[in-house]
Structure formats: C-alpha cells, structure tokens
PDB file of C-alpha atoms and ligand atoms in Angstrom:
ATOM      1  CA  MET A1315      49.741 -35.985  14.731  1.00 47.00           C
ATOM      2  CA  LYS A1316      47.423 -35.733  11.571  1.00 48.00           C
ATOM      3  CA  ARG A1317      49.383 -32.715  10.851  1.00 51.00           C
ATOM      4  CA  LEU A1318      52.281 -34.682  10.553  1.00 51.00           C
ATOM      5  CA  ILE A1319      51.075 -36.900   8.598  1.00 49.00           C
ATOM      6  CA  THR A1320      49.508 -34.549   6.697  1.00 48.00           C
ATOM      7  CA  LEU A1321      52.821 -32.928   6.151  1.00 49.00           C
ATOM      8  CA  LEU A1322      54.376 -36.244   5.600  1.00 50.00           C
ATOM      9  CA  ALA A1323      51.592 -37.404   2.594  1.00 49.00           C
ATOM     10  CA  ALA A1324      52.526 -33.671   1.097  1.00 46.00           C
ATOM     11  CA  ALA A1325      56.263 -34.285   1.094  1.00 49.00           C
ATOM     12  CA  PHE A1326      56.064 -37.724  -0.719  1.00 48.00           C
ATOM     13  CA  LEU A1327      53.489 -35.973  -3.453  1.00 46.00           C
ATOM     14  CA  LEU A1328      56.088 -33.966  -4.056  1.00 46.00           C
ATOM     15  CA  ALA A1329      59.230 -36.355  -3.755  1.00 46.00           C
ATOM     16  CA  THR A1330      56.696 -38.955  -6.043  1.00 46.00           C
ATOM     17  CA  THR A1331      55.430 -35.888  -8.237  1.00 44.00           C
ATOM     18  CA  ALA A1332      58.299 -33.213  -8.642  1.00 45.00           C
ATOM     19  CA  PRO A1333      58.755 -32.125 -12.064  1.00 49.00           C
ATOM     20  CA  ALA A1334      61.594 -34.557 -13.382  1.00 56.00           C
ATOM     21  CA  PHE A1335      64.179 -32.971 -15.311  1.00 80.00           C
ATOM     22  CA  ALA A1336      64.826 -34.618 -18.352  1.00 89.00           C
ATOM     23  CA  HIS A1337      65.910 -38.141 -18.009  1.00 95.00           C
ATOM     24  CA  PHE A1338      68.200 -39.475 -20.277  1.00 98.00           C
ATOM     25  CA  GLN A1339      69.161 -42.713 -21.322  1.00 98.00           C
ATOM     26  CA  MET A1340      73.037 -43.644 -20.690  1.00 98.00           C
ATOM     27  CA  LEU A1341      75.253 -45.411 -23.076  1.00 98.00           C
ATOM     28  CA  TYR A1342      78.379 -44.342 -20.899  1.00 98.00           C
ATOM     29  CA  THR A1343      82.113 -44.902 -21.018  1.00 98.00           C
ATOM     30  CA  PRO A1344      84.624 -42.834 -19.392  1.00 98.00           C
ATOM     31  CA  GLU A1345      86.192 -41.810 -22.546  1.00 98.00           C
ATOM     32  CA  MET A1346      85.153 -41.150 -25.828  1.00 98.00           C
ATOM     33  CA  ASN A1347      88.551 -40.876 -27.355  1.00 97.00           C
ATOM     34  CA  LYS A1348      90.195 -44.213 -26.075  1.00 97.00           C
ATOM     35  CA  MET A1349      91.389 -47.811 -27.858  1.00 97.00           C
ATOM     36  CA  GLY A1350      91.627 -51.054 -26.514  1.00 98.00           C
ATOM     37  CA  LYS A1351      88.958 -52.043 -23.447  1.00 98.00           C
ATOM     38  CA  LEU A1352      85.752 -49.987 -23.085  1.00 98.00           C
ATOM     39  CA  GLU A1353      83.335 -50.510 -20.783  1.00 98.00           C
ATOM     40  CA  PHE A1354      79.773 -49.376 -20.721  1.00 98.00           C
ATOM     41  CA  LYS A1355      76.952 -48.753 -18.235  1.00 98.00           C
ATOM     42  CA  LEU A1356      73.210 -48.495 -20.252  1.00 98.00           C
ATOM     43  CA  VAL A1357      71.104 -46.759 -17.377  1.00 98.00           C
ATOM     44  CA  PHE A1358      68.054 -44.928 -17.532  1.00 98.00           C
ATOM     45  CA  ALA A1359      68.180 -42.153 -15.274  1.00 98.00           C
ATOM     46  CA  HIS A1360      68.185 -38.092 -14.447  1.00 96.00           C
ATOM     47  CA  PRO A1361      71.889 -37.181 -14.758  1.00 95.00           C
ATOM     48  CA  ALA A1362      71.736 -33.839 -14.472  1.00 95.00           C
ATOM     49  CA  GLU A1363      70.770 -34.335 -10.971  1.00 94.00           C
ATOM     50  CA  SER A1364      71.450 -38.010  -9.769  1.00 96.00           C
ATOM     51  CA  GLY A1365      67.398 -38.050 -10.193  1.00 95.00           C
ATOM     52  CA  HIS A1366      65.109 -41.397 -10.541  1.00 96.00           C
ATOM     53  CA  VAL A1367      66.748 -44.602 -11.902  1.00 98.00           C
ATOM     54  CA  MET A1368      64.170 -46.082 -14.011  1.00 98.00           C
ATOM     55  CA  LYS A1369      64.097 -50.125 -14.614  1.00 98.00           C
ATOM     56  CA  MET A1370      65.453 -51.029 -17.901  1.00 98.00           C
ATOM     57  CA  ASP A1371      64.205 -54.216 -19.413  1.00 98.00           C
ATOM     58  CA  LYS A1372      66.461 -56.053 -22.454  1.00 98.00           C
ATOM     59  CA  PRO A1373      66.853 -53.559 -24.860  1.00 98.00           C
ATOM     60  CA  GLN A1374      65.257 -54.306 -27.968  1.00 98.00           C
ATOM     61  CA  GLU A1375      68.746 -53.816 -29.982  1.00 98.00           C
ATOM     62  CA  PHE A1376      72.681 -53.041 -29.006  1.00 98.00           C
ATOM     63  CA  TYR A1377      75.060 -52.991 -31.512  1.00 98.00           C
ATOM     64  CA  VAL A1378      77.853 -51.361 -32.941  1.00 98.00           C
ATOM     65  CA  ILE A1379      79.306 -49.633 -36.584  1.00 98.00           C
ATOM     66  CA  ASN A1380      83.203 -49.808 -37.368  1.00 98.00           C
ATOM     67  CA  LYS A1381      84.284 -48.850 -40.615  1.00 97.00           C
ATOM     68  CA  GLU A1382      80.511 -49.891 -41.918  1.00 97.00           C
ATOM     69  CA  LYS A1383      80.956 -53.072 -40.591  1.00 98.00           C
ATOM     70  CA  LYS A1384      77.912 -53.697 -37.743  1.00 98.00           C
ATOM     71  CA  THR A1385      78.794 -55.702 -34.847  1.00 98.00           C
ATOM     72  CA  ASP A1386      75.966 -56.930 -32.605  1.00 98.00           C
ATOM     73  CA  LEU A1387      76.584 -56.729 -28.991  1.00 98.00           C
ATOM     74  CA  LEU A1388      73.104 -57.416 -27.204  1.00 98.00           C
ATOM     75  CA  GLY A1389      74.429 -60.992 -25.959  1.00 98.00           C
ATOM     76  CA  THR A1390      77.100 -59.165 -24.265  1.00 98.00           C
ATOM     77  CA  ILE A1391      75.081 -57.107 -21.922  1.00 98.00           C
ATOM     78  CA  LYS A1392      75.040 -57.861 -18.046  1.00 98.00           C
ATOM     79  CA  PRO A1393      72.197 -56.899 -15.410  1.00 98.00           C
ATOM     80  CA  ILE A1394      73.345 -54.515 -12.854  1.00 98.00           C
ATOM     81  CA  LYS A1395      71.696 -52.011 -10.032  1.00 98.00           C
ATOM     82  CA  TRP A1396      72.810 -48.541 -10.627  1.00 98.00           C
ATOM     83  CA  THR A1397      71.919 -46.072  -7.465  1.00 98.00           C
ATOM     84  CA  SER A1398      71.369 -42.447  -7.379  1.00 98.00           C
ATOM     85  CA  ALA A1399      70.838 -39.753  -4.784  1.00 97.00           C
ATOM     86  CA  MET A1400      66.674 -41.304  -5.102  1.00 97.00           C
ATOM     87  CA  ASN A1401      66.877 -44.645  -5.728  1.00 97.00           C
ATOM     88  CA  SER A1402      68.665 -48.002  -7.180  1.00 98.00           C
ATOM     89  CA  ASP A1403      67.084 -50.034 -10.370  1.00 98.00           C
ATOM     90  CA  GLU A1404      68.088 -52.425 -13.177  1.00 98.00           C
ATOM     91  CA  GLY A1405      70.418 -51.363 -15.768  1.00 98.00           C
ATOM     92  CA  PHE A1406      72.928 -53.186 -18.101  1.00 98.00           C
ATOM     93  CA  GLU A1407      76.408 -53.394 -18.420  1.00 98.00           C
ATOM     94  CA  THR A1408      79.314 -54.480 -21.159  1.00 98.00           C
ATOM     95  CA  THR A1409      83.307 -54.045 -22.479  1.00 98.00           C
ATOM     96  CA  PHE A1410      84.135 -53.583 -25.878  1.00 98.00           C
ATOM     97  CA  SER A1411      87.205 -53.865 -27.446  1.00 98.00           C
ATOM     98  CA  ALA A1412      88.394 -51.264 -29.779  1.00 98.00           C
ATOM     99  CA  ARG A1413      90.489 -50.753 -32.537  1.00 96.00           C
ATOM    100  CA  GLY A1414      90.854 -48.116 -34.657  1.00 96.00           C
ATOM    101  CA  GLY A1415      88.552 -45.760 -36.498  1.00 98.00           C
ATOM    102  CA  ASP A1416      85.158 -44.970 -35.551  1.00 98.00           C
ATOM    103  CA  TYR A1417      82.814 -46.846 -33.331  1.00 98.00           C
ATOM    104  CA  ILE A1418      79.105 -45.727 -33.154  1.00 98.00           C
ATOM    105  CA  PHE A1419      77.108 -47.483 -30.692  1.00 98.00           C
ATOM    106  CA  VAL A1420      73.254 -47.980 -31.119  1.00 98.00           C
ATOM    107  CA  LEU A1421      71.346 -48.517 -28.357  1.00 98.00           C
ATOM    108  CA  VAL A1422      67.504 -49.051 -28.735  1.00 98.00           C
ATOM    109  CA  PRO A1423      66.193 -49.648 -25.379  1.00 98.00           C
ATOM    110  CA  ALA A1424      62.204 -51.465 -24.856  1.00 98.00           C
ATOM    111  CA  PRO A1425      59.902 -48.433 -24.633  1.00 98.00           C
ATOM    112  CA  TYR A1426      59.890 -47.575 -20.830  1.00 98.00           C
ATOM    113  CA  PHE A1427      55.918 -47.247 -18.960  1.00 97.00           C
ATOM    114  CA  GLU A1428      56.232 -43.938 -17.195  1.00 95.00           C
ATOM    115  CA  LYS A1429      53.071 -44.427 -14.976  1.00 94.00           C
ATOM    116  CA  GLU A1430      52.799 -40.574 -14.383  1.00 91.00           C
ATOM    117  CA  GLU A1431      52.207 -39.505 -17.296  1.00 92.00           C
ATOM    118  CA  ASP A1432      50.668 -43.128 -18.620  1.00 96.00           C
ATOM    119  CA  THR A1433      52.780 -43.008 -21.549  1.00 97.00           C
ATOM    120  CA  TYR A1434      56.081 -44.993 -23.085  1.00 98.00           C
ATOM    121  CA  ILE A1435      59.336 -43.206 -24.032  1.00 98.00           C
ATOM    122  CA  GLN A1436      61.559 -44.785 -26.489  1.00 98.00           C
ATOM    123  CA  GLN A1437      65.459 -42.950 -25.993  1.00 98.00           C
ATOM    124  CA  ILE A1438      67.076 -44.154 -29.218  1.00 98.00           C
ATOM    125  CA  THR A1439      70.845 -43.359 -27.976  1.00 98.00           C
ATOM    126  CA  LYS A1440      74.229 -43.403 -29.969  1.00 98.00           C
ATOM    127  CA  VAL A1441      77.205 -43.035 -28.366  1.00 98.00           C
ATOM    128  CA  ILE A1442      80.327 -42.403 -30.875  1.00 98.00           C
ATOM    129  CA  THR A1443      84.357 -43.146 -29.660  1.00 98.00           C
ATOM    130  CA  ASN A1444      87.441 -43.245 -31.528  1.00 98.00           C
ATOM    131  CA  GLY A1445      90.963 -44.454 -30.316  1.00 92.00           C
ATOM    132  CA  ASP A1446      93.399 -43.436 -33.331  1.00 96.00           C
ATOM    133  CA  ALA A1447      92.370 -40.380 -34.674  1.00 96.00           C
ATOM    134  CA  VAL A1448      91.028 -41.559 -37.540  1.00 97.00           C
ATOM    135  CA  PRO A1449      87.914 -40.782 -38.823  1.00 98.00           C
ATOM    136  CA  THR A1450      85.784 -43.284 -40.592  1.00 98.00           C
ATOM    137  CA  ASP A1451      81.972 -43.509 -39.479  1.00 98.00           C
ATOM    138  CA  TRP A1452      81.234 -40.897 -37.284  1.00 98.00           C
ATOM    139  CA  ASP A1453      79.433 -38.611 -40.292  1.00 98.00           C
ATOM    140  CA  LYS A1454      77.139 -41.839 -41.269  1.00 98.00           C
ATOM    141  CA  PRO A1455      73.352 -42.254 -40.551  1.00 98.00           C
ATOM    142  CA  ALA A1456      73.509 -45.725 -39.058  1.00 98.00           C
ATOM    143  CA  GLY A1457      69.365 -45.655 -40.109  1.00 98.00           C
ATOM    144  CA  LEU A1458      67.618 -45.451 -37.122  1.00 98.00           C
ATOM    145  CA  LYS A1459      63.922 -44.731 -36.507  1.00 98.00           C
ATOM    146  CA  THR A1460      65.225 -41.421 -35.834  1.00 98.00           C
ATOM    147  CA  GLU A1461      68.179 -40.207 -34.998  1.00 99.00           C
ATOM    148  CA  TRP A1462      71.375 -37.578 -34.615  1.00 99.00           C
ATOM    149  CA  VAL A1463      73.413 -37.277 -37.500  1.00 98.00           C
ATOM    150  CA  PRO A1464      76.970 -35.289 -36.918  1.00 98.00           C
ATOM    151  CA  LEU A1465      78.485 -32.445 -38.756  1.00 98.00           C
ATOM    152  CA  ASP A1466      80.942 -32.319 -36.201  1.00 98.00           C
ATOM    153  CA  ARG A1467      82.987 -34.920 -34.289  1.00 98.00           C
ATOM    154  CA  PRO A1468      81.083 -35.813 -31.194  1.00 98.00           C
ATOM    155  CA  TYR A1469      84.249 -36.933 -29.458  1.00 98.00           C
ATOM    156  CA  ALA A1470      86.639 -33.855 -30.603  1.00 98.00           C
ATOM    157  CA  LEU A1471      85.359 -31.047 -28.980  1.00 98.00           C
ATOM    158  CA  TYR A1472      87.437 -29.036 -26.470  1.00 98.00           C
ATOM    159  CA  PRO A1473      84.611 -26.620 -24.470  1.00 98.00           C
ATOM    160  CA  GLY A1474      83.738 -23.664 -26.686  1.00 98.00           C
ATOM    161  CA  MET A1475      84.066 -25.450 -29.747  1.00 98.00           C
ATOM    162  CA  THR A1476      80.782 -25.727 -31.832  1.00 98.00           C
ATOM    163  CA  PHE A1477      78.482 -29.186 -32.487  1.00 98.00           C
ATOM    164  CA  ARG A1478      75.957 -29.311 -34.987  1.00 98.00           C
ATOM    165  CA  ALA A1479      73.920 -32.133 -36.126  1.00 98.00           C
ATOM    166  CA  VAL A1480      70.967 -33.037 -38.107  1.00 99.00           C
ATOM    167  CA  LEU A1481      68.012 -34.744 -36.812  1.00 99.00           C
ATOM    168  CA  LEU A1482      66.313 -37.478 -38.794  1.00 98.00           C
ATOM    169  CA  GLY A1483      62.682 -38.887 -38.383  1.00 98.00           C
ATOM    170  CA  ASP A1484      62.272 -41.775 -40.712  1.00 98.00           C
ATOM    171  CA  GLY A1485      65.864 -40.828 -42.653  1.00 98.00           C
ATOM    172  CA  LYS A1486      64.324 -37.220 -43.096  1.00 98.00           C
ATOM    173  CA  PRO A1487      65.422 -33.821 -41.160  1.00 98.00           C
ATOM    174  CA  VAL A1488      63.296 -32.825 -38.153  1.00 98.00           C
ATOM    175  CA  ALA A1489      62.504 -29.135 -38.558  1.00 98.00           C
ATOM    176  CA  ASP A1490      61.477 -27.249 -34.850  1.00 98.00           C
ATOM    177  CA  ALA A1491      61.832 -29.961 -33.019  1.00 98.00           C
ATOM    178  CA  GLU A1492      62.337 -29.474 -29.311  1.00 97.00           C
ATOM    179  CA  VAL A1493      65.452 -30.090 -28.099  1.00 98.00           C
ATOM    180  CA  GLU A1494      66.827 -30.614 -24.533  1.00 98.00           C
ATOM    181  CA  ILE A1495      70.266 -30.695 -23.565  1.00 97.00           C
ATOM    182  CA  GLU A1496      71.963 -31.815 -20.223  1.00 97.00           C
ATOM    183  CA  TYR A1497      74.834 -31.684 -18.580  1.00 97.00           C
ATOM    184  CA  MET A1498      76.165 -35.213 -17.332  1.00 98.00           C
ATOM    185  CA  ASN A1499      76.662 -33.273 -13.405  1.00 97.00           C
ATOM    186  CA  TYR A1500      77.373 -36.386 -12.047  1.00 98.00           C
ATOM    187  CA  THR A1501      79.844 -38.107 -12.867  1.00 98.00           C
ATOM    188  CA  PRO A1502      78.993 -42.261 -13.195  1.00 98.00           C
ATOM    189  CA  ASP A1503      81.302 -44.607 -10.587  1.00 98.00           C
ATOM    190  CA  MET A1504      82.406 -47.388 -12.744  1.00 98.00           C
ATOM    191  CA  LYS A1505      83.069 -49.011 -10.043  1.00 98.00           C
ATOM    192  CA  LYS A1506      80.021 -48.718  -7.566  1.00 98.00           C
ATOM    193  CA  ASN A1507      77.440 -48.312 -10.187  1.00 98.00           C
ATOM    194  CA  ALA A1508      76.206 -45.104  -8.779  1.00 98.00           C
ATOM    195  CA  PHE A1509      76.580 -41.413  -9.523  1.00 98.00           C
ATOM    196  CA  ALA A1510      79.139 -39.506  -7.745  1.00 98.00           C
ATOM    197  CA  LYS A1511      77.813 -38.193  -4.559  1.00 97.00           C
ATOM    198  CA  LYS A1512      78.698 -34.895  -5.554  1.00 97.00           C
ATOM    199  CA  GLY A1513      77.634 -32.729  -8.790  1.00 97.00           C
ATOM    200  CA  ASN A1514      80.658 -31.030 -10.604  1.00 97.00           C
ATOM    201  CA  ILE A1515      78.656 -28.061 -10.657  1.00 96.00           C
ATOM    202  CA  GLU A1516      76.094 -26.436  -9.066  1.00 95.00           C
ATOM    203  CA  ALA A1517      73.595 -24.801 -11.598  1.00 94.00           C
ATOM    204  CA  PRO A1518      72.728 -21.432 -11.010  1.00 95.00           C
ATOM    205  CA  SER A1519      68.415 -22.276 -11.370  1.00 93.00           C
ATOM    206  CA  ASP A1520      66.662 -24.909 -13.078  1.00 92.00           C
ATOM    207  CA  HIS A1521      67.220 -23.203 -16.399  1.00 92.00           C
ATOM    208  CA  PHE A1522      70.328 -24.405 -16.473  1.00 93.00           C
ATOM    209  CA  ILE A1523      70.074 -27.723 -15.589  1.00 94.00           C
ATOM    210  CA  THR A1524      67.374 -28.980 -18.766  1.00 95.00           C
ATOM    211  CA  MET A1525      68.392 -26.236 -21.368  1.00 95.00           C
ATOM    212  CA  VAL A1526      65.322 -26.365 -24.230  1.00 96.00           C
ATOM    213  CA  HIS A1527      67.129 -25.833 -27.474  1.00 97.00           C
ATOM    214  CA  LYS A1528      64.728 -26.095 -31.256  1.00 98.00           C
ATOM    215  CA  THR A1529      66.608 -27.502 -34.495  1.00 98.00           C
ATOM    216  CA  ASP A1530      65.988 -25.001 -37.393  1.00 98.00           C
ATOM    217  CA  ALA A1531      64.200 -25.109 -40.656  1.00 98.00           C
ATOM    218  CA  ASN A1532      67.072 -27.800 -41.698  1.00 98.00           C
ATOM    219  CA  GLY A1533      66.940 -29.857 -38.571  1.00 98.00           C
ATOM    220  CA  MET A1534      69.852 -28.758 -37.290  1.00 98.00           C
ATOM    221  CA  LEU A1535      71.104 -28.215 -34.125  1.00 98.00           C
ATOM    222  CA  THR A1536      73.823 -25.846 -32.650  1.00 98.00           C
ATOM    223  CA  PHE A1537      75.205 -26.020 -29.507  1.00 98.00           C
ATOM    224  CA  THR A1538      78.825 -25.310 -27.761  1.00 98.00           C
ATOM    225  CA  PRO A1539      79.387 -26.921 -24.719  1.00 98.00           C
ATOM    226  CA  PRO A1540      81.064 -24.353 -22.593  1.00 97.00           C
ATOM    227  CA  PHE A1541      82.981 -26.279 -20.182  1.00 97.00           C
ATOM    228  CA  ALA A1542      84.563 -30.099 -20.517  1.00 98.00           C
ATOM    229  CA  GLY A1543      82.715 -33.511 -20.022  1.00 98.00           C
ATOM    230  CA  TRP A1544      79.439 -35.495 -21.338  1.00 98.00           C
ATOM    231  CA  TRP A1545      76.714 -33.984 -22.613  1.00 98.00           C
ATOM    232  CA  GLY A1546      73.671 -35.401 -23.469  1.00 98.00           C
ATOM    233  CA  ILE A1547      71.490 -34.051 -26.227  1.00 98.00           C
ATOM    234  CA  CYS A1548      67.674 -35.214 -26.540  1.00 98.00           C
ATOM    235  CA  ALA A1549      65.250 -34.753 -29.514  1.00 98.00           C
ATOM    236  CA  LEU A1550      61.522 -35.351 -27.885  1.00 97.00           C
ATOM    237  CA  GLY A1551      59.232 -37.388 -30.094  1.00 98.00           C
ATOM    238  CA  SER A1552      61.510 -37.339 -33.436  1.00 98.00           C
ATOM    239  CA  GLY A1553      60.535 -40.320 -34.580  1.00 98.00           C
ATOM    240  CA  PRO A1554      57.514 -42.061 -36.533  1.00 98.00           C
ATOM    241  CA  ASP A1555      56.162 -44.739 -33.937  1.00 98.00           C
ATOM    242  CA  LYS A1556      53.649 -42.890 -32.093  1.00 98.00           C
ATOM    243  CA  LYS A1557      51.955 -45.520 -29.772  1.00 98.00           C
ATOM    244  CA  PHE A1558      53.016 -48.643 -27.967  1.00 98.00           C
ATOM    245  CA  GLN A1559      50.449 -51.370 -26.783  1.00 96.00           C
ATOM    246  CA  ASP A1560      47.538 -48.677 -27.030  1.00 96.00           C
ATOM    247  CA  LYS A1561      49.668 -46.074 -25.363  1.00 97.00           C
ATOM    248  CA  GLU A1562      50.900 -42.764 -26.591  1.00 98.00           C
ATOM    249  CA  LEU A1563      54.865 -43.060 -27.287  1.00 98.00           C
ATOM    250  CA  SER A1564      57.791 -40.629 -27.703  1.00 98.00           C
ATOM    251  CA  GLN A1565      60.120 -42.080 -29.497  1.00 98.00           C
ATOM    252  CA  ASP A1566      63.653 -39.660 -28.720  1.00 98.00           C
ATOM    253  CA  ALA A1567      66.546 -39.457 -30.464  1.00 98.00           C
ATOM    254  CA  VAL A1568      69.627 -39.136 -28.074  1.00 98.00           C
ATOM    255  CA  ILE A1569      73.292 -38.381 -28.893  1.00 98.00           C
ATOM    256  CA  TRP A1570      76.074 -37.790 -26.508  1.00 98.00           C
ATOM    257  CA  ILE A1571      79.192 -35.580 -26.777  1.00 98.00           C
ATOM    258  CA  GLN A1572      82.063 -35.158 -24.621  1.00 98.00           C
ATOM    259  CA  ALA A1573      84.176 -31.767 -24.778  1.00 98.00           C
ATOM    260  CA  THR A1574      88.003 -32.319 -23.269  1.00 98.00           C
ATOM    261  CA  ASN A1575      90.270 -29.349 -21.487  1.00 98.00           C
ATOM    262  CA  PRO A1576      93.734 -29.067 -23.523  1.00 97.00           C
ATOM    263  CA  LYS A1577      96.494 -30.985 -21.345  1.00 95.00           C
ATOM    264  CA  LYS A1578      97.326 -27.565 -20.457  1.00 94.00           C
TER     265      LYS A1578
HETATM  266 CU1   CU B1446      62.213 -38.546 -15.816  1.00 86.60          CU
END
C-alpha cells in the first residue's frame, strides 16, 4: 500500500511538473481566408499535445485593424470552458463579420501567473485574415509592445513556402531572440469547445513538438511550414515589460500562420 501511495505520488508529481511543451495563446478561427462570419476561440493552452488549459482572465485589449481603422472587440467576447486531454478551463469566444482586405486581430491577454515558475506570462497575439485576396494591412506594425511584422502574408502560404517576419520589441527589431514554433496538432473543435481527440500527426520525437529557432541580426525569422495547418510562432520575453506585480514577467510575441494545400 505504501509503495502504491509512493507510486501514485510520483505519478502525480510527474503529471503536474512534466515539462510542458510550449504554451500558446490561441486566437483561433478555422479559416484565415474567409469573408463573412468568422468564429474565434480565445484559449491559453498547449495545442501541440492537447495539454494543460490555463484560465484566462479578461484580456487587457482585443481589437481588429482593417484598412487602418481600429475596432474594439473586447465587449463582444463571451466566456467559455475549453477542454483538452488534460483538463478544462476558462477562455472566451466571439464572432466577427469580415468584408474585404486584411484584418489584423490583436489580443493582449492579462498576464497569467505560472505558479511552478513563479512568473507571469503575457503572450501578445496577432492573427491576420483576408477574405477577398486584396492585401491592405498585413505588413504594417500594430504598434504593440512586442509583435511580429510579416514580410510574407501569413494567410497565403502553401506548405513549403517560406514565411518571414521581423520581431519588434518596443518598436525596434529584436536580434538573436529565442523563438518557439509549434504545429497545432490537435485541431480545435468549434462546436465542442475542445481539442480533437486525436492529433493529425505523430511527432518522431519531442524535438519536433516545440521547435526552437532564433531571429537573425536584423530580428528576422524565416520559417517554412512543411505541411498544411496552423503554426504558432512565439518569441519569448521580447517585450519591454519585465515585471508584473513584483514578479518576473515574460512578455511574448505570438503570430499564427496557416499553410493551405492546393485544391488538387
Ligand atoms: Cu505551459
């Protein structure tokens, strides 16, 4: 019995301290190239392995920029419970009606307190959609504390096409920054508010779950999605704010890109 308890305790410890693959602030809509009604899920989780879902507090900011016009969306979000293979916790959802041109969706979440590391995490997140193939705003900075400014349209990539973006912190390029890239392997189920039960791929080893990259001397990242789907790109601690409520803060920049297969 004692041995069983020890085993259980060890298993519990392992489960709660298992090296988490990268957490990603999701701002998910199934199709980046779409006009009309877009549905979004705002969830802070580990989408590469349907891992731990973390409770989101009300975001600090959530808005969209289209043809240089900014529209506040904070008032449109509704709380939801999001479920992964590990747990369920609170996020948000909204819908938005898109017309022509680019839409830069910007989410500035409230800092999340990561107990195990005794630090706060704030992943400032951008998702760019387009409905009519007329590019308008995609290559312009949104003026965030830290952000990725694309050099290639993040919604118009075939698998095998290269995506480049410059990382800005406080408006200036961030050279030699550490960047994590993950494939959204567990596709979000928009009806069930949950990750798919099964992953799309099986990684050959953990090296392929969180891929580690660096920006170059000009703050540029080059990444080529090898297959179709959503890919999350996150620069760690590239923002100017290093403290929140007397604790360390990692102010990260996230952008999601979508690679799409040809129809045939
Ligand atoms: Cu995590």
